[in-house]
Short mmCIF file of C-alpha atoms in Angstrom, two decimals:
data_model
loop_
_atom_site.label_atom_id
_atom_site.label_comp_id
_atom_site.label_asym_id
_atom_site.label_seq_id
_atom_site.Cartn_x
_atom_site.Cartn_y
_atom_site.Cartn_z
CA UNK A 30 65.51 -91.06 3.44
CA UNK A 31 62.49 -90.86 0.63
CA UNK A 32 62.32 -93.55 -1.30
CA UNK A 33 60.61 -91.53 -4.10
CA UNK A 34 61.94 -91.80 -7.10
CA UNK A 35 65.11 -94.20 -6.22
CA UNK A 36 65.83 -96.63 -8.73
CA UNK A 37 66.32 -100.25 -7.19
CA UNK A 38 66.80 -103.10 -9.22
CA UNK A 39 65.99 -106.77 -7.69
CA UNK A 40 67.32 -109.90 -9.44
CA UNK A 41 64.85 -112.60 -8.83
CA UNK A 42 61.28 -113.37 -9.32
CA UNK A 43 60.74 -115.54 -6.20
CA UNK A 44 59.23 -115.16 -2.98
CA UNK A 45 61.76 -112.73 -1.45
CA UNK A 46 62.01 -110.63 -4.61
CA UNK A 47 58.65 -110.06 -5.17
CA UNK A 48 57.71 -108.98 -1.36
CA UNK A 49 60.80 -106.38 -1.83
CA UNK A 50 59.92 -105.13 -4.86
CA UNK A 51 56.35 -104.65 -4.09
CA UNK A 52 57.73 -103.16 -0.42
CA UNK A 53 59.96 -100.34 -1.81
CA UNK A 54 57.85 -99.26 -4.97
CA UNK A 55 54.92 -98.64 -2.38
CA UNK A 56 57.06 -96.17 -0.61
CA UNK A 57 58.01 -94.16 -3.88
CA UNK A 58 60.71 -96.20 -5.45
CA UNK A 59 60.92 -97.21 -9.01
CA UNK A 60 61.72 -100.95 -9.24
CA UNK A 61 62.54 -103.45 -11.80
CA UNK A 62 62.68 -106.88 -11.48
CA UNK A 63 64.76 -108.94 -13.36
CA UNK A 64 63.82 -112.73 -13.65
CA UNK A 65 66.07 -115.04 -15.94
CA UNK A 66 62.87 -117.47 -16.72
CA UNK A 67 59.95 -116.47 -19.27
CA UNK A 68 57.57 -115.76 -16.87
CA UNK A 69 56.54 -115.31 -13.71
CA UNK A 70 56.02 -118.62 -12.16
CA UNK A 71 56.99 -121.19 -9.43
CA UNK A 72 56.76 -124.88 -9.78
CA UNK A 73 56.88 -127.05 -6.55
CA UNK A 74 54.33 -128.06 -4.27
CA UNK A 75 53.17 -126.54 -0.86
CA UNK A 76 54.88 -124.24 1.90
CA UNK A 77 53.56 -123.06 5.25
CA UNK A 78 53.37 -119.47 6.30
CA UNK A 79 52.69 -118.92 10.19
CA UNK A 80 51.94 -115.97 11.33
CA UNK A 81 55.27 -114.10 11.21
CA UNK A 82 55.55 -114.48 7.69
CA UNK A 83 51.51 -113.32 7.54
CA UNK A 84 52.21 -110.27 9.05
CA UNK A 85 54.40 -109.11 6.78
CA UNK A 86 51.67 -110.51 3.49
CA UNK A 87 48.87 -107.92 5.96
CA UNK A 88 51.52 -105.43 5.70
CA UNK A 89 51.70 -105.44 2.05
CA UNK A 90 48.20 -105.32 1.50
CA UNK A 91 48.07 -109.09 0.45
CA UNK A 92 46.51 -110.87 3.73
CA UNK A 93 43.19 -111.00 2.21
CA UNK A 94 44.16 -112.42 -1.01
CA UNK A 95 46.31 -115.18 0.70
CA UNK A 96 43.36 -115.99 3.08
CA UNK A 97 41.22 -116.32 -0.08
CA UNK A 98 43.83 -118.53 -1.92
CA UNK A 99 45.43 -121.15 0.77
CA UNK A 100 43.87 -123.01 3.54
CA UNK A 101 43.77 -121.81 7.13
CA UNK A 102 45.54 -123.96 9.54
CA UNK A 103 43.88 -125.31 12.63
CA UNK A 104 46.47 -128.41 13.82
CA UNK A 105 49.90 -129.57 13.87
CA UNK A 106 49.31 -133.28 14.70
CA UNK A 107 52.72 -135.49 15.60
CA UNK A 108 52.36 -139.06 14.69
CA UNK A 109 54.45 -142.14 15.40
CA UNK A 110 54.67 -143.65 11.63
CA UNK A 111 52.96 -146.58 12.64
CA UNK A 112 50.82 -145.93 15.97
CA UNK A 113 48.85 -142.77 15.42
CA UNK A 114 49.03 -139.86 16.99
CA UNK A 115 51.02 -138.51 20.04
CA UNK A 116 50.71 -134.77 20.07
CA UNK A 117 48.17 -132.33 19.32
CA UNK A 118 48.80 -128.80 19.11
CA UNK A 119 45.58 -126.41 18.55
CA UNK A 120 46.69 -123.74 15.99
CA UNK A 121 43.36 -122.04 17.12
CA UNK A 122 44.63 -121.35 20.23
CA UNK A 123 47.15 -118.93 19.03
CA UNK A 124 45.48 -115.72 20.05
CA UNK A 125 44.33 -114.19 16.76
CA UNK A 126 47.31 -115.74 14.80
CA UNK A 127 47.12 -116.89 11.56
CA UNK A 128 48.96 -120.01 10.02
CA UNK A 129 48.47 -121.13 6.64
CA UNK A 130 49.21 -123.57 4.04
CA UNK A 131 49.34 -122.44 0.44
CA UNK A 132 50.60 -123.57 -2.42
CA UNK A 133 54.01 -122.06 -4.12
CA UNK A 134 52.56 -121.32 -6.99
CA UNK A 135 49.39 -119.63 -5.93
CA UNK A 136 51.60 -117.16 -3.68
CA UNK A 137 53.87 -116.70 -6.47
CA UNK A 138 50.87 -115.21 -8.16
CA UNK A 139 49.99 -113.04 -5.50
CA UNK A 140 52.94 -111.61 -4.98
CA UNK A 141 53.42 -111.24 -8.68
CA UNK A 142 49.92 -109.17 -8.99
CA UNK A 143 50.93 -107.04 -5.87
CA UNK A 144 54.40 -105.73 -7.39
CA UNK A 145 53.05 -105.38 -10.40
CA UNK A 146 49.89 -103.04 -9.00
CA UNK A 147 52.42 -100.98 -6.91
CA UNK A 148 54.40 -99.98 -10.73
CA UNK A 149 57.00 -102.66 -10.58
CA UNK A 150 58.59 -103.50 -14.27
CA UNK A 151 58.74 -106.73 -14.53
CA UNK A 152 61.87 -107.92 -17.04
CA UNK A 153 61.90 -111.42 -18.00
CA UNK A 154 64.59 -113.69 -19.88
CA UNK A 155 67.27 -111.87 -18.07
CA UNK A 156 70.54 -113.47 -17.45
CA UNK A 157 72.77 -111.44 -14.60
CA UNK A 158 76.31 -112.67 -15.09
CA UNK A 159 77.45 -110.56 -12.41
CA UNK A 160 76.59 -107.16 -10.68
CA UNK A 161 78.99 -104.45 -9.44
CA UNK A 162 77.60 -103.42 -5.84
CA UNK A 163 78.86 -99.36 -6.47
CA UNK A 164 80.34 -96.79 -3.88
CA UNK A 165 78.55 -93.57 -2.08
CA UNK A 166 79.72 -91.67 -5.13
CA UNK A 167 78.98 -94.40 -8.02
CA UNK A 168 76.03 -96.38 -8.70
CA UNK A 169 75.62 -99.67 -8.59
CA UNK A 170 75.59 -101.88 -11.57
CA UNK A 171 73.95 -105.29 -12.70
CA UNK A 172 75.96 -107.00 -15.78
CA UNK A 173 74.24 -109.41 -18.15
CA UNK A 174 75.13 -112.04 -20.39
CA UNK A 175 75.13 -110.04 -23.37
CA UNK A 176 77.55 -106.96 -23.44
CA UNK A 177 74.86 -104.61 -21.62
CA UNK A 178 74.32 -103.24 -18.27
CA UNK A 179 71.81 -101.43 -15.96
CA UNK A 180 72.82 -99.34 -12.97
CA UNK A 181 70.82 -98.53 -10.29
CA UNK A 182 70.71 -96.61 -6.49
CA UNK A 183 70.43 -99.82 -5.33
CA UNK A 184 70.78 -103.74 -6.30
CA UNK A 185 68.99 -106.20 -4.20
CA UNK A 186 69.94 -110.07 -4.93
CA UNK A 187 66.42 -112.20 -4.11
CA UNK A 188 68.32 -115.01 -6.47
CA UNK A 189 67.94 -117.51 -4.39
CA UNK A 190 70.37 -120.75 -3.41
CA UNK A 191 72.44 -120.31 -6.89
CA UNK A 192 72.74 -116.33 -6.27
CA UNK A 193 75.14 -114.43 -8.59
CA UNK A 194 75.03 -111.80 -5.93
CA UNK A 195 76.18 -113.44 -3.35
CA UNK A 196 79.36 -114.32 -3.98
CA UNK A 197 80.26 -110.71 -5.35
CA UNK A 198 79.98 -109.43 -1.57
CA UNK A 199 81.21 -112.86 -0.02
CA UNK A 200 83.46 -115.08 -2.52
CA UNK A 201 82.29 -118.88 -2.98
CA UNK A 202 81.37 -120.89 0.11
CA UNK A 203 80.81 -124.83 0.32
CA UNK A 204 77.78 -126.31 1.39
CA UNK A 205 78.06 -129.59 2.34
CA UNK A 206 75.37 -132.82 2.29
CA UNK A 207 73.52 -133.22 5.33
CA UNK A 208 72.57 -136.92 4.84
CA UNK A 209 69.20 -136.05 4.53
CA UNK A 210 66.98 -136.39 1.24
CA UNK A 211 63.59 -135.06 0.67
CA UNK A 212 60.65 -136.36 -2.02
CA UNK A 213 58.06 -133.40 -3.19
CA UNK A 214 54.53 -134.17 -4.53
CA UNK A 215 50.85 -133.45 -4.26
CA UNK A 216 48.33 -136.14 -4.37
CA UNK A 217 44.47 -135.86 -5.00
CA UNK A 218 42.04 -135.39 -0.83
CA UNK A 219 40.84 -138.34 -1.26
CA UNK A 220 41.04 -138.83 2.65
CA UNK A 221 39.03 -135.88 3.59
CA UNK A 222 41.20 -134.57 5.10
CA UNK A 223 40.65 -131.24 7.48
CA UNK A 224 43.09 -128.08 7.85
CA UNK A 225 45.78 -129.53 9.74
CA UNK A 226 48.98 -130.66 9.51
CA UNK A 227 50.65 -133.81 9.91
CA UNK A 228 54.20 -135.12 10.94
CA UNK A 229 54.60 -138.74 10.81
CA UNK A 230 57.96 -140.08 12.43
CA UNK A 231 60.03 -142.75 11.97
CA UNK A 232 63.38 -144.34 12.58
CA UNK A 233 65.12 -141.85 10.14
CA UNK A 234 62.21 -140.56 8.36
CA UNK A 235 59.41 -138.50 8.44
CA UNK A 236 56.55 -137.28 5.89
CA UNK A 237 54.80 -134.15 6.24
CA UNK A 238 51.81 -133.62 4.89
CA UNK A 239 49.08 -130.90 4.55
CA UNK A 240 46.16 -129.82 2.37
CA UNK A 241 46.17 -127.14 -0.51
CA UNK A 242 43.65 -125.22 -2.87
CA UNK A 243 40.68 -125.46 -0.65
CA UNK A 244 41.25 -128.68 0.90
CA UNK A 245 41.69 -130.47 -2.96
CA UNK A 246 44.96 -131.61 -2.52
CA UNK A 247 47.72 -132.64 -0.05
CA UNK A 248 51.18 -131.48 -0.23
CA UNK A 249 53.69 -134.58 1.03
CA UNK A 250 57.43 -133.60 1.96
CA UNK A 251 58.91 -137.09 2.88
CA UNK A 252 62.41 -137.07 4.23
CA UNK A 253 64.54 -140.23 4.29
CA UNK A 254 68.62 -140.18 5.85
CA UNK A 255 71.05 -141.45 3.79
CA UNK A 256 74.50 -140.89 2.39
CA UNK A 257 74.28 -141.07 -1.36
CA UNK A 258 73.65 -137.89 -2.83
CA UNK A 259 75.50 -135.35 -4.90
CA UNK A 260 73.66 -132.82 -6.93
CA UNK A 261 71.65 -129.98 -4.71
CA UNK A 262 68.28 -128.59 -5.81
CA UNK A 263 64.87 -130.17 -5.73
CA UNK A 264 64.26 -130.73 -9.51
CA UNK A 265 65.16 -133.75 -9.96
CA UNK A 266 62.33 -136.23 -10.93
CA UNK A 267 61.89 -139.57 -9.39
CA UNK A 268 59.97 -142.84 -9.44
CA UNK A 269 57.14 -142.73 -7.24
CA UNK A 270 57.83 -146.31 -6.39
CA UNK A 271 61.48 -145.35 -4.68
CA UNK A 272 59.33 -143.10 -2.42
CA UNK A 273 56.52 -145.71 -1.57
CA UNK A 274 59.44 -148.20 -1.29
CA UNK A 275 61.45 -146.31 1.56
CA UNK A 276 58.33 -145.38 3.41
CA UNK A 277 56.71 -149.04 2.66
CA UNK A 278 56.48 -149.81 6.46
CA UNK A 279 54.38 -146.78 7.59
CA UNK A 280 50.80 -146.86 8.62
CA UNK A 281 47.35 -147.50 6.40
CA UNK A 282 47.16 -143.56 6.74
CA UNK A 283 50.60 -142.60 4.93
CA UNK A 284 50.14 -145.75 2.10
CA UNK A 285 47.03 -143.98 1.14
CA UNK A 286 48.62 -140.87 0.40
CA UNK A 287 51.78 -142.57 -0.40
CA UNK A 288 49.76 -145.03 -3.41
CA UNK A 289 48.83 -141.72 -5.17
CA UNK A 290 51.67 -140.24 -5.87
CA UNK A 291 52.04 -140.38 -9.69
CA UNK A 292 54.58 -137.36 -9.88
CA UNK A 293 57.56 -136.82 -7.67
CA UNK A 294 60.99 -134.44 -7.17
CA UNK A 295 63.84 -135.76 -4.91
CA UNK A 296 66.60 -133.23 -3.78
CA UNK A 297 69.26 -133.27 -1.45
CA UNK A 298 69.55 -131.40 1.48
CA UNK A 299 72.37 -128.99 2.10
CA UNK A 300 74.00 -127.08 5.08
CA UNK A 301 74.95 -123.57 3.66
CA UNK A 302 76.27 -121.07 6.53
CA UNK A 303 74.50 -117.87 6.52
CA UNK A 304 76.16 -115.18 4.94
CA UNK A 305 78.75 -113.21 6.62
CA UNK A 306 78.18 -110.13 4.45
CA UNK A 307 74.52 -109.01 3.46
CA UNK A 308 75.54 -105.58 2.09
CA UNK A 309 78.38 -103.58 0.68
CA UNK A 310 78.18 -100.62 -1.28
CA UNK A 311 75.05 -99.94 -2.51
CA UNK A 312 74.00 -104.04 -3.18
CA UNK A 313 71.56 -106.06 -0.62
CA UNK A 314 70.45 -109.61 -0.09
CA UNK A 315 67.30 -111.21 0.87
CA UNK A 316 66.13 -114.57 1.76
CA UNK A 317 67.80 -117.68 0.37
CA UNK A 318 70.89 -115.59 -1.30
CA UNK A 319 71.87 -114.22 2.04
CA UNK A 320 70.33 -117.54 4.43
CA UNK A 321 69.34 -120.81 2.75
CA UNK A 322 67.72 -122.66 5.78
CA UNK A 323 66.73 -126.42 6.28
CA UNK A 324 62.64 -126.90 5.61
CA UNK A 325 62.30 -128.52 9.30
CA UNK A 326 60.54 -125.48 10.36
CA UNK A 327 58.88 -124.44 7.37
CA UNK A 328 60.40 -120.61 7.50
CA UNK A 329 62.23 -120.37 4.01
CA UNK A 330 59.29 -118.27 2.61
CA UNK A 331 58.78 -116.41 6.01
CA UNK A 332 61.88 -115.16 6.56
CA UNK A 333 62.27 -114.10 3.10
CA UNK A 334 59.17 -112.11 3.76
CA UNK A 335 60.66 -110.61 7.08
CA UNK A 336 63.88 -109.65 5.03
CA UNK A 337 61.77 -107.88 2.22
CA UNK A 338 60.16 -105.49 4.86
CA UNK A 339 62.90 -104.58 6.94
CA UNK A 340 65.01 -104.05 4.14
CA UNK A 341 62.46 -101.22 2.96
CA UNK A 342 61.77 -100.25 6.20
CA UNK A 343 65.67 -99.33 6.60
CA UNK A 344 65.73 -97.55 3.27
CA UNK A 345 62.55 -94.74 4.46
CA UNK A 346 64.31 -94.61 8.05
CA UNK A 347 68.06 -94.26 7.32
CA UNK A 348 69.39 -90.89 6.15
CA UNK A 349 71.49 -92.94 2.88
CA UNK A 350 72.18 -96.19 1.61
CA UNK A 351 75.24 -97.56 3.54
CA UNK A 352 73.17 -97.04 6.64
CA UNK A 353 69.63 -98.65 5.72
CA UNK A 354 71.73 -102.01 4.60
CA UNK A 355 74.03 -101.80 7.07
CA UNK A 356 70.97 -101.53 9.57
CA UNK A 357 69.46 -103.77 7.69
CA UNK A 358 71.93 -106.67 7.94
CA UNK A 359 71.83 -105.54 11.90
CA UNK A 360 68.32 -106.22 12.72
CA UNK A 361 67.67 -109.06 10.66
CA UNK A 362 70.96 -111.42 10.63
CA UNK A 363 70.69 -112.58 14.32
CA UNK A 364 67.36 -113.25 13.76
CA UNK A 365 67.88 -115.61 10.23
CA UNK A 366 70.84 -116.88 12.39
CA UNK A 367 68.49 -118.24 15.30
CA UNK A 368 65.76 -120.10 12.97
CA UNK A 369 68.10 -121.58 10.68
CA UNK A 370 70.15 -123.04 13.73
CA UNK A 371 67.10 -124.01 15.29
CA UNK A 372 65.52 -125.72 11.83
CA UNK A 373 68.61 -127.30 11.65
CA UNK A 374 68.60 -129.03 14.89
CA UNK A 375 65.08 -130.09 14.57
CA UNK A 376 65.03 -133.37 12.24
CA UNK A 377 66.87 -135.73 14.77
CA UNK A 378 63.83 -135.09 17.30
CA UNK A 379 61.75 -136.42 14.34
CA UNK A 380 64.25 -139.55 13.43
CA UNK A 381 64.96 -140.72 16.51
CA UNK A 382 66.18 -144.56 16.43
CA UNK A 383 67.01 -146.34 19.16
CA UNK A 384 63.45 -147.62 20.18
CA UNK A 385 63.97 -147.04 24.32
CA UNK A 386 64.48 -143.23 23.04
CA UNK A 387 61.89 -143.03 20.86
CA UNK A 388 59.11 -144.96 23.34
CA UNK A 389 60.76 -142.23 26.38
CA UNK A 390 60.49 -139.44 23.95
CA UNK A 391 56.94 -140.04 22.52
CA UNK A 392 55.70 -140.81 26.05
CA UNK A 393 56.80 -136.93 27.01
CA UNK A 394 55.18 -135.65 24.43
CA UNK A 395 52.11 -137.75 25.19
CA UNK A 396 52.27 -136.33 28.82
CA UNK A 397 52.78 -132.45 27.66
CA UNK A 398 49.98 -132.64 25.41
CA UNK A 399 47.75 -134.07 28.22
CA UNK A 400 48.65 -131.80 31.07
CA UNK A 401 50.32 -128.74 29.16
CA UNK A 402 49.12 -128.15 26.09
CA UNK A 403 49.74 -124.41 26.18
CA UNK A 404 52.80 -125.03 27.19
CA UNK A 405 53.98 -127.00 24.35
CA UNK A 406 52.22 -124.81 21.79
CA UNK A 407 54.19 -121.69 23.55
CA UNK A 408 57.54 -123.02 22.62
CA UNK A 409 57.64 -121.48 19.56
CA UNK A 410 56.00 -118.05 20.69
CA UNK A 411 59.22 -116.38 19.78
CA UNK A 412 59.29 -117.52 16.55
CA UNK A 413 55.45 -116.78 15.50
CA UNK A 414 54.36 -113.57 17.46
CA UNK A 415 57.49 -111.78 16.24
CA UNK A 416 56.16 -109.11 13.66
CA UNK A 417 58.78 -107.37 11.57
CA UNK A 418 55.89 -104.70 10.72
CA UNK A 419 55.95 -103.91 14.32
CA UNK A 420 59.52 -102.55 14.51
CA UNK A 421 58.67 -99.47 11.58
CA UNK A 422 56.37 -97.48 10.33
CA UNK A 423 53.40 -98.76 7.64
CA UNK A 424 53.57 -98.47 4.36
#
């Protein structure tokens, strides 16, 4: 099916929104992009995108400006929170893959640029109340807030956790708390330190941390288990000194990060099942509207990026609509299904309490890094080497 001249309209200016836009106007399409903020922009901290999510940025024309912008990763180092390190894994040995860290809003931009140069209109202060996903026969239809409408060939929802899309094709569903809390900030290098990663654990906790903007700053994700939470979303400000206070028994190397925080966001952590229904009529979702997923893999933005291509890819190789997002929703559900599970399983290896665990556990890893480091860095080969630009043609 040609793309040329189709008329798609994407709600949402983030990650996943962006990448499809850009991805379907390059093949032909006419796009518009409706974002409910006044501009263009994404506040937050840091995210990680290995080399799954890169391949899809090459694919788009954009691996050279995310190179330019982020910092190159060349280390994941696990720590115990108080003992140092217990596990090295050498990113550089990852056979011509490429991890990064970058911050949100410098990716934001990129993308931004990219639709924008590939003839995507870009319509801000727009408020979707609801959309209407159409029929073969009738087109689809986006409904604001004020008594107006647009119709399109084809609605894709990129609108994130809070998605107005999603519950058109799948009625409400109920998250629920995972007992896990997480603290966002950036703090001034002062450490030096290099392009690597680091995971310190503790009984309960753990703080990731990773440098941005050339090495300038380092992005801190500290996650503390508890049971008192109610509101979801990660905008909610806090005072540094609640972070510093929970993570008060960790190492000289996490209080020095830790004592310059001067500007935090707490959010709670929540569980949402992946969406049963991706598609119906002529209406699509992408990333965090069809899959929110737990950040203890750091593959929110990558699989958002993985949903953008394969969504277009469907659209130029089916012969109509119903049959792109129906294959769509085919090739990339079990796959969204299979990180999210495994992200969500993940924190507990981090947390781990009882201390005759904990010593047995950090002692294997000790031992794998020692005598099989290839081994351990392998693990995840079917989660990095898996390139979504692979299964289609380029654009």
């Amino acid at each position: 099916m040609s793309l040329l001249g189709m008329k798609i309209v994407v709600i949402g200016g983030g990650i996943g929104g962006l990448a499809a836009a850009r991805a379907c106007a390059l093949r032909g399409a006419s796009v518009t992009l409706l974002e409910q903020a006044d501009a263009i922009r994404e506040v937050g901290a840091g995210l990680q995108i290995s080399p799954n999510g890169f391949a899809v940025l090459r694919g788009l024309g954009l691996g050279d400006a995310l190179a330019r912008d982020s910092v190159q990763g060349q280390a994941v180092s696990l720590r115990d929170y108080q003992k140092g390190e217990v596990l090295r894994l050498d990113l550089t040995r990852l056979d011509d893959q490429r991890y990064f860290f970058v911050h949100r809003a410098d990716l934001i931009n990129i993308l931004a640029q990219g639709a924008r140069d590939a003839g995507v209109k870009i319509r801000l202060l727009q408020k979707v109340k609801t959309v209407h996903p159409g029929t073969v026969d009738q087109p689809a239809r986006v409904c604001f807030a004020t008594p107006s409408h647009l119709e399109a060939d084809l609605i894709i929802g990129a609108d994130g956790l809070h998605s107005v899309v999603r519950p058109v094709l799948n009625g409400a569903d109920t998250p629920f708390f995972t007992g896990q809390t997480a603290w966002r900030a950036t703090v001034p290098n002062t450490m030096g330190r290099g392009p690597e990663a680091w995971l310190h654990m503790a009984p309960g906790r753990h703080l990731v941390s990773y440098p941005l903007r050339g090495g300038k700053l380092l992005n801190l994700v500290a996650v503390q288990e508890r049971t008192d939470w109610s509101d979801e979303g990660w905008s909610h400000k806090d005072d540094p000194e609640n972070l510093r206070s929970a993570f008060a028994d960790f190492g000289p190397e996490a209080q020095q990060m830790l004592a310059a925080v001067d500007d935090v966001h707490l959010w709670g952590l929540f569980r949402h099942p992946v969406a049963p229904v991706w598609q119906q009529g002529n209406c699509a979702l992408v990333g965090d509207a069809a899959h929110p997923t737990l950040p203890f893999l750091a593959q929110g933005a990558s699989m958002a990026l993985e949903d953008a291509w394969a969504l277009a890819d469907e659209l130029a190789a089916s012969e109509d609509v119903p049959a792109a997002l129906a294959a769509y929703q085919a090739r990339r559900q079990p796959r969204a299904t299979k990180v999210i599970n495994a992200a969500s399983g993940n924190a507990w290896k981090y947390h781990l309490r009882f201390p005759p665990l904990r010593f047995a556990a950090h002692t294997a890893l000790r031992l794998a890094g020692r005598f099989a480091p290839d081994k351990m860095l392998r693990q995840f080969d079917w989660l990095y080497t898996y390139d979504e630009t692979a299964r289609g043609g380029s654009l």
